[in-house]
Coordinates of N, CA and C in Angstrom, one line a residue:
M1 N -26.0 29.7 -5.4 CA -25.7 29.5 -4.0 C -25.2 28.2 -3.7
S2 N -24.4 28.1 -2.8 CA -23.7 27.0 -2.6 C -24.3 26.1 -1.3
D3 N -24.2 25.3 -1.0 CA -25.1 24.2 -0.2 C -24.3 24.1 1.3
S4 N -22.7 24.8 0.9 CA -22.2 24.7 1.9 C -22.5 25.6 2.9
Y5 N -22.2 24.8 4.5 CA -22.4 25.9 5.3 C -20.6 26.5 5.8
M6 N -20.8 27.9 5.9 CA -19.3 28.7 6.1 C -19.6 29.4 7.9
E7 N -18.8 28.9 8.4 CA -19.0 29.9 9.6 C -17.8 31.0 9.8
F8 N -18.1 32.4 10.7 CA -17.0 33.4 10.3 C -16.8 33.8 11.8
E9 N -16.1 34.7 12.1 CA -15.6 35.1 13.3 C -15.2 36.8 13.1
A10 N -15.8 37.7 14.0 CA -15.4 38.9 13.8 C -14.5 39.6 14.8
K11 N -13.6 40.6 14.9 CA -12.8 41.1 15.6 C -13.7 42.8 16.4
S12 N -13.8 42.1 17.4 CA -14.4 43.6 18.6 C -13.4 45.1 17.9
S13 N -14.1 46.1 17.9 CA -13.5 46.9 18.4 C -13.8 47.3 19.6
R14 N -14.3 46.7 20.4 CA -14.2 47.1 22.1 C -13.0 46.9 23.0
D15 N -12.5 45.3 22.3 CA -11.5 44.9 22.9 C -10.1 44.5 22.2
G16 N -10.2 44.3 20.9 CA -9.4 43.4 19.8 C -9.5 42.6 19.8
A17 N -10.4 41.6 20.1 CA -10.3 40.1 20.3 C -11.3 39.9 19.5
W18 N -11.0 38.6 18.9 CA -12.3 37.9 17.7 C -13.1 36.9 18.5
Y19 N -14.6 36.7 18.0 CA -15.6 36.4 18.4 C -16.1 35.1 17.2
D20 N -16.9 34.2 17.7 CA -17.6 33.8 16.7 C -19.0 34.6 16.2
V21 N -19.5 34.3 15.3 CA -20.8 34.9 14.4 C -21.8 34.7 14.7
A22 N -22.8 34.6 15.6 CA -24.0 33.6 15.5 C -24.7 34.0 14.0
T23 N -24.8 35.5 13.9 CA -25.7 35.7 12.9 C -25.2 37.7 12.2
F24 N -25.5 37.3 11.3 CA -25.3 38.8 10.6 C -26.5 39.6 10.8
V25 N -26.8 40.7 11.0 CA -27.9 41.1 11.4 C -28.2 42.0 10.0
A26 N -27.5 43.2 9.8 CA -27.9 44.0 8.7 C -26.4 44.3 8.1
H27 N -26.5 45.1 7.1 CA -25.4 45.5 6.3 C -25.6 46.9 5.9
R28 N -24.1 47.6 5.9 CA -24.3 49.3 5.1 C -23.7 49.8 4.6
Y29 N -23.6 50.1 3.4 CA -21.8 50.9 3.1 C -21.8 52.4 3.4
L30 N -20.6 53.0 4.4 CA -20.0 53.6 4.5 C -20.3 54.9 3.4
D31 N -19.5 56.2 3.6 CA -19.6 57.3 3.1 C -18.3 57.4 1.9
T32 N -17.6 56.9 3.1 CA -16.0 56.2 2.1 C -16.4 55.2 1.5
G33 N -17.5 54.2 1.0 CA -17.5 53.2 0.4 C -17.2 51.8 1.4
D34 N -16.3 51.6 2.0 CA -16.2 51.1 2.8 C -17.8 50.0 3.2
P35 N -18.0 49.2 3.1 CA -19.3 48.1 3.2 C -18.8 47.7 5.2
E36 N -19.9 47.9 5.8 CA -19.9 47.5 7.2 C -21.1 46.1 7.4
V37 N -21.3 45.5 8.2 CA -22.3 44.9 9.0 C -22.2 44.6 9.9
Q38 N -23.7 44.4 10.2 CA -23.8 44.2 11.7 C -23.8 42.9 12.1
V39 N -22.8 42.3 13.4 CA -23.3 41.0 14.1 C -23.5 40.6 15.5
R40 N -23.8 39.4 15.4 CA -24.3 39.3 16.9 C -23.2 38.1 17.2
I41 N -22.6 38.4 18.4 CA -21.6 37.4 18.8 C -22.6 36.3 19.3
A42 N -21.8 35.0 18.9 CA -22.3 33.9 19.7 C -22.2 34.1 21.4
G43 N -23.6 33.8 21.7 CA -23.3 33.6 23.4 C -23.9 35.3 23.6
F44 N -24.2 36.0 23.4 CA -24.2 37.6 23.4 C -25.8 37.6 23.0
G45 N -26.2 38.6 23.6 CA -27.8 38.9 23.1 C -27.5 40.6 22.5
P46 N -28.6 40.7 21.6 CA -28.8 42.0 20.7 C -28.0 43.2 21.5
E47 N -28.5 43.5 22.7 CA -27.6 44.8 23.1 C -26.0 44.6 22.8
E48 N -25.3 43.5 22.3 CA -23.7 43.2 22.4 C -24.1 43.3 20.8
D49 N -24.8 43.7 19.8 CA -24.3 43.5 18.5 C -23.9 44.7 18.2
E50 N -22.7 44.5 17.2 CA -21.8 45.6 16.6 C -21.5 45.7 15.3
W51 N -21.1 47.0 15.0 CA -21.1 47.3 13.2 C -19.4 47.1 13.0
V52 N -19.2 46.0 12.4 CA -17.4 45.7 11.7 C -17.4 46.0 10.2
N53 N -16.0 46.5 10.2 CA -15.8 46.6 8.9 C -15.7 44.9 8.3
I54 N -16.2 44.9 7.1 CA -15.9 43.2 6.6 C -15.0 42.8 6.5
H55 N -14.3 43.8 5.5 CA -13.1 43.8 4.7 C -12.0 43.3 5.8
K56 N -11.9 44.3 6.9 CA -10.4 43.8 7.8 C -11.3 43.1 9.2
H57 N -12.5 43.1 9.1 CA -12.6 42.7 11.0 C -14.0 41.4 10.9
V58 N -14.1 40.7 9.5 CA -14.6 39.8 9.1 C -14.2 38.9 8.6
R59 N -13.9 37.5 9.0 CA -13.4 36.4 8.3 C -13.9 34.9 8.8
Q60 N -13.4 34.1 7.6 CA -13.7 32.9 7.8 C -12.9 32.4 9.5
R61 N -14.2 31.6 10.0 CA -13.8 31.1 11.4 C -12.8 30.3 11.6
S62 N -11.4 30.5 12.6 CA -10.5 29.5 12.6 C -10.9 28.4 13.2
L63 N -10.1 27.4 13.5 CA -10.3 26.2 13.8 C -9.6 25.7 14.8
P64 N -9.6 24.8 15.5 CA -9.4 24.5 17.0 C -8.6 23.1 16.3
C65 N -7.1 23.0 16.7 CA -6.3 22.1 16.7 C -6.6 20.8 17.1
E66 N -6.7 19.5 16.3 CA -6.8 18.5 17.1 C -5.2 17.7 17.5
A67 N -5.1 16.9 18.5 CA -3.6 16.3 18.5 C -2.9 16.0 17.1
S68 N -3.7 15.7 16.7 CA -2.9 14.8 15.3 C -2.9 16.1 14.3
E69 N -3.3 17.3 14.3 CA -3.2 18.0 13.4 C -2.0 19.5 13.5
C70 N -1.0 19.3 14.9 CA 0.3 20.1 15.5 C 1.3 20.2 14.3
V71 N 1.1 19.3 13.1 CA 2.2 19.3 12.2 C 1.9 20.5 11.3
A72 N 0.7 20.7 11.6 CA 0.4 22.1 10.1 C 0.6 23.3 10.8
V73 N 0.8 23.1 11.7 CA 1.2 24.3 13.0 C 2.9 25.1 12.7
L74 N 3.1 26.0 11.9 CA 4.5 26.0 11.5 C 5.4 27.3 11.9
A75 N 6.3 27.6 11.8 CA 6.9 29.0 12.3 C 6.6 30.0 11.0
G76 N 6.1 30.9 11.4 CA 5.7 32.3 10.5 C 4.1 32.0 10.4
D77 N 3.7 31.4 10.7 CA 1.9 31.3 10.6 C 1.4 31.8 11.6
L78 N 0.5 32.5 11.1 CA -1.0 33.7 11.7 C -1.8 32.6 12.2
V79 N -2.0 32.8 13.6 CA -2.7 31.5 14.3 C -3.3 32.7 15.5
L80 N -5.0 32.3 15.8 CA -5.5 32.9 17.1 C -5.1 32.2 18.1
C81 N -4.9 32.8 19.1 CA -4.1 32.2 20.6 C -5.1 32.8 21.5
F82 N -5.3 31.6 22.4 CA -6.4 32.1 23.6 C -5.0 32.9 25.0
Q83 N -5.3 34.1 25.1 CA -4.5 34.8 26.0 C -5.3 34.4 27.1
E84 N -4.4 34.0 28.4 CA -5.2 34.3 29.5 C -4.9 35.6 30.1
G85 N -5.3 36.2 30.6 CA -4.9 37.8 31.6 C -5.0 37.6 33.1
K86 N -4.8 38.7 33.6 CA -5.7 38.8 35.1 C -7.2 39.0 35.2
D87 N -7.3 39.9 33.8 CA -8.7 40.1 34.3 C -9.7 39.3 33.3
Q88 N -9.0 38.8 32.1 CA -9.9 38.4 31.0 C -9.2 37.3 30.2
A89 N -9.9 36.3 29.6 CA -9.0 35.5 28.6 C -9.6 35.4 27.4
L90 N -9.2 36.1 26.2 CA -9.4 36.1 25.1 C -8.5 35.9 23.7
Y91 N -9.7 35.4 22.3 CA -8.7 35.1 21.7 C -8.0 35.9 20.7
F92 N -6.5 36.8 20.3 CA -5.8 37.3 19.9 C -5.3 36.9 18.7
D93 N -5.3 37.7 17.6 CA -4.0 37.4 16.7 C -2.7 37.0 17.2
A94 N -2.2 35.9 16.1 CA -0.9 35.9 16.7 C 0.3 35.4 15.9
H95 N 1.7 35.1 16.0 CA 2.2 34.8 15.2 C 3.0 34.0 15.7
V96 N 2.8 32.7 15.1 CA 3.8 31.5 15.6 C 5.4 31.9 15.6
L97 N 6.2 32.0 16.5 CA 7.7 32.0 16.5 C 8.8 30.6 16.6
D98 N 8.1 29.7 16.8 CA 8.9 28.7 16.9 C 8.1 27.4 17.3
A99 N 8.3 26.2 16.9 CA 7.8 24.8 17.3 C 8.4 24.0 17.9
Q100 N 8.5 23.5 19.2 CA 9.3 22.3 19.7 C 8.1 21.5 19.4
R101 N 8.6 20.7 18.9 CA 8.1 19.2 18.7 C 8.5 18.2 20.0
R102 N 7.5 16.9 20.2 CA 7.4 16.4 21.3 C 6.8 15.2 21.2
R103 N 7.3 13.8 21.6 CA 6.2 13.0 21.5 C 5.1 12.9 21.7
H104 N 4.1 12.2 21.6 CA 2.9 12.2 21.6 C 2.7 11.3 22.7
D105 N 1.8 11.2 23.6 CA 2.0 10.4 24.7 C -0.3 10.4 25.0
I106 N -0.4 9.5 26.2 CA -1.7 9.2 26.1 C -2.6 10.2 26.3
R107 N -1.9 11.5 26.7 CA -2.6 12.5 27.1 C -3.2 13.8 25.7
G108 N -2.3 13.3 24.7 CA -2.2 13.5 23.3 C -1.0 14.5 23.1
C109 N -1.0 15.6 22.6 CA 0.0 16.4 21.8 C 0.9 16.8 23.0
R110 N 1.8 16.9 23.4 CA 2.9 17.8 24.0 C 3.9 18.7 23.0
C111 N 3.5 18.9 22.2 CA 4.5 20.3 21.3 C 3.8 21.5 22.1
R112 N 5.1 22.5 21.7 CA 4.8 23.6 22.5 C 5.1 24.5 21.4
F113 N 4.6 25.8 21.4 CA 4.6 26.8 20.4 C 5.0 28.0 21.2
L114 N 6.1 28.9 20.5 CA 6.3 30.2 20.9 C 5.7 31.4 19.8
V115 N 4.6 32.0 20.6 CA 4.2 33.0 19.9 C 4.3 34.5 20.3
R116 N 3.7 35.2 19.4 CA 3.8 36.6 19.5 C 2.8 37.3 19.1
Y117 N 2.0 37.9 20.7 CA 0.8 38.5 19.6 C 0.8 39.7 19.3
D118 N 0.0 39.8 18.1 CA -0.2 41.1 17.6 C -0.4 42.3 18.4
H119 N -1.7 42.2 19.1 CA -2.2 43.6 19.9 C -1.3 44.0 20.9
D120 N -0.3 43.5 21.2 CA 0.5 44.0 22.3 C 2.1 43.7 22.2
Q121 N 2.4 42.2 21.2 CA 4.1 42.3 20.9 C 4.4 41.3 22.0
T122 N 3.4 40.6 23.1 CA 4.1 40.2 24.1 C 4.5 38.8 23.6
E123 N 5.1 38.2 24.3 CA 5.4 36.7 23.9 C 5.2 35.1 24.7
E124 N 4.5 34.4 24.0 CA 4.6 33.0 25.4 C 5.0 32.0 24.4
I125 N 5.6 31.2 25.6 CA 5.1 29.3 25.2 C 3.7 28.8 25.7
V126 N 2.9 28.0 24.1 CA 1.6 27.7 24.5 C 1.6 26.5 24.3
P127 N 0.2 25.6 24.6 CA 0.1 24.1 24.2 C -0.5 24.4 22.9
L128 N -0.8 23.0 21.9 CA -2.0 22.8 21.2 C -2.9 23.5 21.6
R129 N -3.5 23.2 22.7 CA -5.0 23.5 22.9 C -5.8 24.7 23.0
K130 N -4.4 25.5 23.1 CA -4.6 27.0 22.8 C -4.2 27.5 21.6
V131 N -4.4 27.1 20.9 CA -4.0 27.3 19.5 C -4.9 27.3 18.7
C132 N -5.8 28.1 17.5 CA -6.6 27.9 16.7 C -5.6 28.1 15.4
R133 N -5.7 27.1 14.1 CA -5.0 27.5 13.0 C -6.2 28.0 11.8
R134 N -5.2 28.5 10.6 CA -6.3 29.3 9.6 C -6.6 28.4 8.9
P135 N -7.8 28.4 8.2 CA -8.5 27.4 7.4 C -7.4 27.3 6.1
E136 N -6.6 28.0 5.6 CA -5.5 28.1 5.0 C -4.6 27.2 5.1
T137 N -4.3 26.8 5.9 CA -3.5 25.2 6.0 C -4.0 24.2 5.8
D138 N -5.3 24.5 5.3 CA -5.7 23.0 5.4 C -5.4 22.1 4.4
Y139 N -4.6 22.8 3.5 CA -3.7 22.2 1.8 C -2.7 20.9 2.7
R140 N -2.4 21.5 3.8 CA -1.0 20.9 4.3 C -1.6 19.2 5.1
L141 N -2.8 19.5 5.8 CA -3.5 18.3 6.6 C -3.7 17.2 5.0
Q142 N -4.0 18.0 4.0 CA -4.2 17.4 2.8 C -3.3 16.3 2.0
Q143 N -2.2 17.1 1.9 CA -0.7 16.8 1.6 C -0.6 15.9 2.3
L144 N -0.4 15.7 3.8 CA 0.0 14.7 4.7 C -0.5 13.4 4.3
H145 N -1.9 13.8 4.6 CA -3.1 12.6 4.9 C -2.6 11.6 3.1
A146 N -2.7 12.2 2.2 CA -2.2 12.1 0.9 C -1.0 10.9 1.2
A147 N 0.2 11.8 1.4 CA 1.2 10.9 1.4 C 1.2 9.4 2.2
S148 N 0.8 9.6 3.3 CA 0.9 8.6 4.5 C -0.1 7.7 3.8
N149 N -1.2 7.7 2.7 CA -2.2 6.9 2.4 C -1.1 5.7 1.5
L150 N -0.5 6.8 0.6 CA 0.3 6.1 -0.7 C 1.5 5.5 -0.3
T151 N 2.0 5.9 1.2 CA 3.0 5.0 1.8 C 2.3 3.7 1.9
S152 N 1.0 3.8 3.0 CA 0.6 2.8 3.3 C 0.4 1.7 1.9
N153 N -0.6 2.3 0.9 CA -0.7 1.4 -0.2 C 0.4 0.5 -0.7
N154 N 1.5 1.3 -0.5 CA 2.8 0.6 -1.3 C 3.4 -0.3 -0.3
Q155 N 3.5 -0.6 1.2 CA 3.9 -1.0 1.8 C 2.7 -2.5 1.5
H156 N 1.8 -2.2 1.8 CA 0.5 -2.9 1.9 C 0.8 -4.1 0.2
K157 N 0.9 -3.4 -0.3 CA 1.0 -4.2 -2.0 C 2.2 -4.8 -1.9
T158 N 3.5 -4.1 -1.5 CA 4.9 -5.2 -1.0 C 4.2 -6.4 -0.8
S159 N 3.6 -6.3 0.6 CA 3.7 -7.7 1.4 C 2.8 -8.4 0.7
T160 N 1.7 -8.1 -0.1 CA 0.6 -8.7 -1.1 C 1.3 -9.5 -1.7
D161 N 2.2 -9.3 -2.6 CA 2.6 -9.6 -3.8 C 4.0 -10.6 -3.1
H162 N 4.4 -10.4 -1.8 CA 5.6 -11.1 -1.1 C 4.8 -12.1 -0.9
F163 N 3.6 -12.5 -0.3 CA 3.3 -13.8 -0.4 C 2.1 -14.2 -1.4
A164 N 2.0 -13.7 -2.4 CA 1.0 -14.2 -3.4 C 2.0 -15.0 -4.2
T165 N 3.3 -14.4 -4.2 CA 3.9 -15.0 -5.7 C 3.9 -16.5 -5.4
P166 N 3.6 -17.2 -6.3 CA 3.4 -18.7 -6.4 C 4.9 -19.0 -7.0
A167 N 4.9 -20.8 -6.5 CA 6.3 -20.9 -6.7 C 6.4 -21.9 -8.1
P168 N 7.2 -21.4 -9.1 CA 8.0 -22.0 -10.2 C 7.4 -23.2 -10.5
K169 N 6.4 -23.6 -11.6 CA 5.7 -24.7 -11.8 C 6.2 -25.2 -13.0
V170 N 6.5 -26.6 -12.8 CA 6.8 -27.0 -14.1 C 6.1 -27.7 -15.1
I171 N 5.7 -27.4 -16.0 CA 4.2 -28.2 -16.9 C 5.0 -29.2 -17.9
V172 N 4.4 -30.1 -17.8 CA 4.6 -31.3 -18.5 C 4.0 -31.8 -19.3
S173 N 3.8 -31.8 -20.5 CA 2.8 -32.2 -21.4 C 2.4 -33.9 -21.4
S174 N 1.2 -34.3 -22.0 CA 1.0 -35.2 -22.0 C 1.6 -36.7 -22.9
S175 N 2.1 -36.2 -24.0 CA 3.3 -36.9 -24.5 C 4.3 -37.0 -24.5
E176 N 4.9 -35.9 -23.5 CA 6.3 -36.0 -23.0 C 6.1 -37.1 -21.3
A177 N 5.0 -37.0 -20.9 CA 4.7 -38.2 -19.7 C 4.6 -39.4 -20.6
M178 N 4.1 -39.8 -21.3 CA 3.9 -41.1 -22.0 C 5.4 -42.0 -22.1
Q179 N 5.9 -40.6 -23.0 CA 7.7 -41.0 -23.3 C 8.4 -41.4 -22.5
K180 N 8.8 -40.6 -21.5 CA 9.1 -40.8 -19.8 C 8.7 -41.9 -19.6
Q181 N 6.8 -42.8 -19.4 CA 6.7 -44.0 -18.9 C 7.3 -45.0 -19.9
Q182 N 7.3 -44.8 -21.3 CA 7.5 -46.1 -21.9 C 9.4 -46.1 -21.8
N183 N 10.0 -45.0 -21.7 CA 11.8 -45.5 -21.5 C 11.8 -45.9 -19.9
L184 N 10.6 -45.2 -19.0 CA 11.1 -46.3 -17.7 C 10.4 -48.0 -17.9
D185 N 9.3 -47.9 -18.6 CA 9.2 -49.5 -19.2 C 10.5 -50.1 -20.0
Q186 N 10.9 -49.7 -21.0 CA 11.7 -50.3 -21.6 C 13.2 -50.5 -20.5
S187 N 13.6 -49.7 -19.4 CA 14.8 -49.5 -18.4 C 14.3 -51.1 -17.9
R188 N 13.3 -51.5 -17.4 CA 12.8 -52.3 -16.6 C 13.2 -53.5 -16.8
T189 N 12.5 -53.7 -18.8 CA 12.7 -54.9 -19.5 C 13.6 -55.1 -19.9
A190 N 14.9 -54.4 -20.2 CA 15.7 -54.6 -20.9 C 17.0 -55.6 -20.5
P191 N 17.3 -55.7 -18.7 CA 17.7 -56.9 -18.1 C 17.2 -57.9 -19.0
D192 N 15.8 -58.2 -18.4 CA 15.5 -59.5 -19.1 C 15.2 -59.9 -20.4
S193 N 15.7 -59.4 -21.5 CA 15.9 -59.4 -22.3 C 17.6 -59.5 -22.8
H194 N 18.0 -59.1 -22.2 CA 19.3 -59.5 -22.2 C 20.3 -60.8 -22.0
I195 N 19.2 -61.1 -20.6 CA 19.0 -62.6 -20.3 C 19.0 -63.5 -20.8
N196 N 17.4 -63.1 -22.2 CA 16.9 -64.2 -22.9 C 17.3 -64.3 -24.2
V197 N 18.1 -63.1 -24.8 CA 18.9 -63.4 -26.2 C 20.7 -64.0 -25.7
S198 N 21.1 -63.8 -24.3 CA 21.9 -64.9 -24.1 C 22.2 -66.3 -23.9
A199 N 21.1 -66.4 -23.0 CA 20.7 -68.0 -23.0 C 20.0 -68.5 -24.4
A200 N 19.5 -68.0 -25.0 CA 19.0 -68.7 -27.2 C 20.8 -68.8 -27.9
A201 N 21.3 -67.9 -27.0 CA 23.1 -67.5 -28.2 C 23.7 -68.7 -27.2
R202 N 23.6 -69.5 -26.1 CA 24.4 -70.4 -25.9 C 23.7 -71.3 -26.4
H203 N 22.4 -71.6 -26.1 CA 21.8 -72.9 -26.9 C 22.4 -72.8 -28.7
T204 N 22.5 -72.1 -29.2 CA 22.3 -72.3 -30.4 C 24.4 -72.9 -30.7
N205 N 24.9 -72.1 -29.6 CA 26.3 -72.6 -29.9 C 26.2 -73.8 -29.6
Q206 N 25.8 -74.4 -28.6 CA 25.4 -76.2 -28.3 C 25.2 -76.9 -29.5
E207 N 24.1 -76.5 -30.2 CA 23.6 -77.1 -31.3 C 24.5 -76.9 -32.1
S208 N 25.6 -75.9 -32.5 CA 26.2 -75.8 -33.3 C 27.6 -77.1 -33.4
K209 N 27.1 -77.5 -32.2 CA 28.7 -78.8 -32.1 C 28.5 -79.9 -32.5
I210 N 27.2 -80.2 -32.8 CA 26.7 -81.3 -33.1 C 26.8 -81.6 -34.8
P211 N 27.4 -82.5 -35.3 CA 27.9 -82.8 -36.4 C 26.6 -82.4 -37.3
G212 N 26.5 -81.9 -38.7 CA 25.8 -81.7 -39.7 C 24.6 -80.5 -39.2
T213 N 25.2 -80.5 -38.4 CA 24.2 -78.9 -37.9 C 24.7 -77.4 -37.9
M214 N 24.1 -76.1 -38.3 CA 24.7 -75.0 -38.8 C 24.2 -74.3 -38.2
T215 N 25.7 -73.3 -37.3 CA 25.1 -71.9 -36.9 C 24.0 -71.0 -37.0
T216 N 23.3 -70.6 -36.6 CA 22.4 -70.0 -37.1 C 22.1 -68.7 -36.3
N217 N 21.5 -67.5 -37.1 CA 21.5 -66.4 -36.8 C 20.2 -66.1 -35.9
V218 N 20.3 -66.0 -34.7 CA 18.6 -66.0 -33.7 C 18.1 -64.7 -34.0
T219 N 18.8 -63.7 -34.4 CA 18.2 -62.9 -34.3 C 17.5 -61.9 -35.5
D220 N 17.5 -63.1 -36.2 CA 17.0 -63.2 -37.8 C 15.7 -64.1 -37.9
P221 N 14.4 -64.3 -37.4 CA 13.9 -65.1 -37.4 C 13.7 -65.9 -39.2
G222 N 13.9 -64.9 -39.9 CA 13.8 -65.7 -41.6 C 14.8 -66.3 -41.7
I223 N 15.9 -65.8 -41.5 CA 17.2 -66.5 -41.8 C 17.4 -67.8 -40.9
A224 N 16.7 -67.6 -39.6 CA 16.9 -68.8 -38.6 C 15.8 -69.8 -39.3
L225 N 14.8 -70.0 -40.3 CA 13.9 -70.7 -40.8 C 14.8 -71.4 -41.9
I226 N 15.2 -70.6 -42.6 CA 15.7 -71.0 -44.2 C 17.2 -71.8 -43.6
S227 N 17.7 -71.5 -42.7 CA 19.0 -72.4 -41.9 C 18.6 -73.9 -41.9
N228 N 17.7 -74.0 -40.5 CA 17.0 -75.0 -40.2 C 16.6 -75.6 -41.0
A229 N 15.8 -75.1 -42.4 CA 15.7 -76.4 -43.4 C 16.6 -76.5 -44.1
V230 N 17.6 -75.9 -44.2 CA 18.9 -76.5 -45.0 C 19.8 -77.2 -44.2
A231 N 19.6 -77.2 -42.6 CA 20.3 -78.7 -42.0 C 19.5 -79.8 -41.8
A232 N 17.9 -79.7 -42.0 CA 17.2 -80.8 -42.5 C 17.5 -81.6 -43.2
A233 N 17.9 -80.9 -44.5 CA 17.5 -81.6 -45.3 C 19.1 -82.4 -45.6
A234 N 20.3 -81.6 -45.0 CA 21.5 -82.3 -45.1 C 21.7 -83.5 -44.2
I235 N 20.8 -83.4 -43.2 CA 20.2 -84.7 -42.6 C 20.3 -85.6 -43.0
S236 N 19.0 -85.2 -43.7 CA 18.3 -86.7 -44.2 C 19.2 -87.1 -45.5
T237 N 19.9 -86.5 -46.4 CA 20.8 -87.2 -47.2 C 21.7 -87.8 -46.6
S238 N 22.6 -87.4 -45.1 CA 23.6 -88.3 -44.3 C 23.2 -89.4 -43.8
L239 N 21.6 -89.5 -43.5 CA 20.9 -90.9 -43.1 C 20.9 -91.7 -44.2
G240 N 20.3 -91.0 -45.3 CA 20.2 -91.9 -47.2 C 21.3 -92.8 -47.1
Q241 N 22.5 -91.7 -47.1 CA 23.4 -92.6 -47.5 C 24.4 -93.8 -46.6
N242 N 24.0 -93.2 -45.3 CA 24.7 -94.1 -44.5 C 23.6 -95.5 -44.7
M243 N 22.4 -95.4 -44.5 CA 21.7 -97.0 -44.8 C 21.9 -97.3 -46.1
Q244 N 22.5 -96.7 -47.1 CA 22.6 -97.4 -48.4 C 23.5 -98.3 -48.4
E245 N 24.8 -97.7 -47.8 CA 26.0 -98.2 -47.1 C 25.7 -99.5 -46.8
A246 N 24.9 -99.5 -45.6 CA 25.0 -100.9 -44.8 C 24.4 -101.6 -45.4
K247 N 23.1 -101.3 -46.4 CA 22.7 -102.5 -47.1 C 23.7 -103.5 -47.9
L248 N 24.9 -102.7 -48.7 CA 25.8 -103.2 -49.2 C 26.6 -104.2 -48.7

């Protein structure tokens, strides 16, 4: 047994209209083997109980349509439609011939449906509030809701990806950063070194004009030291020769 609750409706043999079943009172089998059930109609007392054929006149209860469920009512559908007559207003089986879709407003659904009643073949244009759809059409609403949720999720994901995409970052390692800093420092000190070398070169050229001195390569400290020593020895020898000549 299932815990789910199911509601039923029964077709009365008195007027051919469908009524909600309040309870099943009893059941029986006819000589033909057809099962029948005694039903109590919702809103009526025991005196109105009626035996009806289970296979032909008992079914799951039709569902009143909400404003957003008009899309589930299509041409060719069997519906339970509320027919208002001069003497009575009852629910009868009808088939939808056409559906006129209209924009909804604050009042709800404004669609109109052309139906033909099965019991007298009359046609009528009715609003959604007079139409009860069969439970067999539930799958249509499920499909529509699933498609709507999928579209909404895709739009939300696209919007999130658009705003969440980070800007590209340039990753520089510490060694590259140090190398760039050294290059920057060298570029800043290069002009001063050029000035110092030029000044040293000018000073060396001036000394080379003095007799007895030699032009040295200032760029090599070892060669400069040897050259200076040779120049000093030459100067000492020249001075010694001059003093010897003076004595003579």
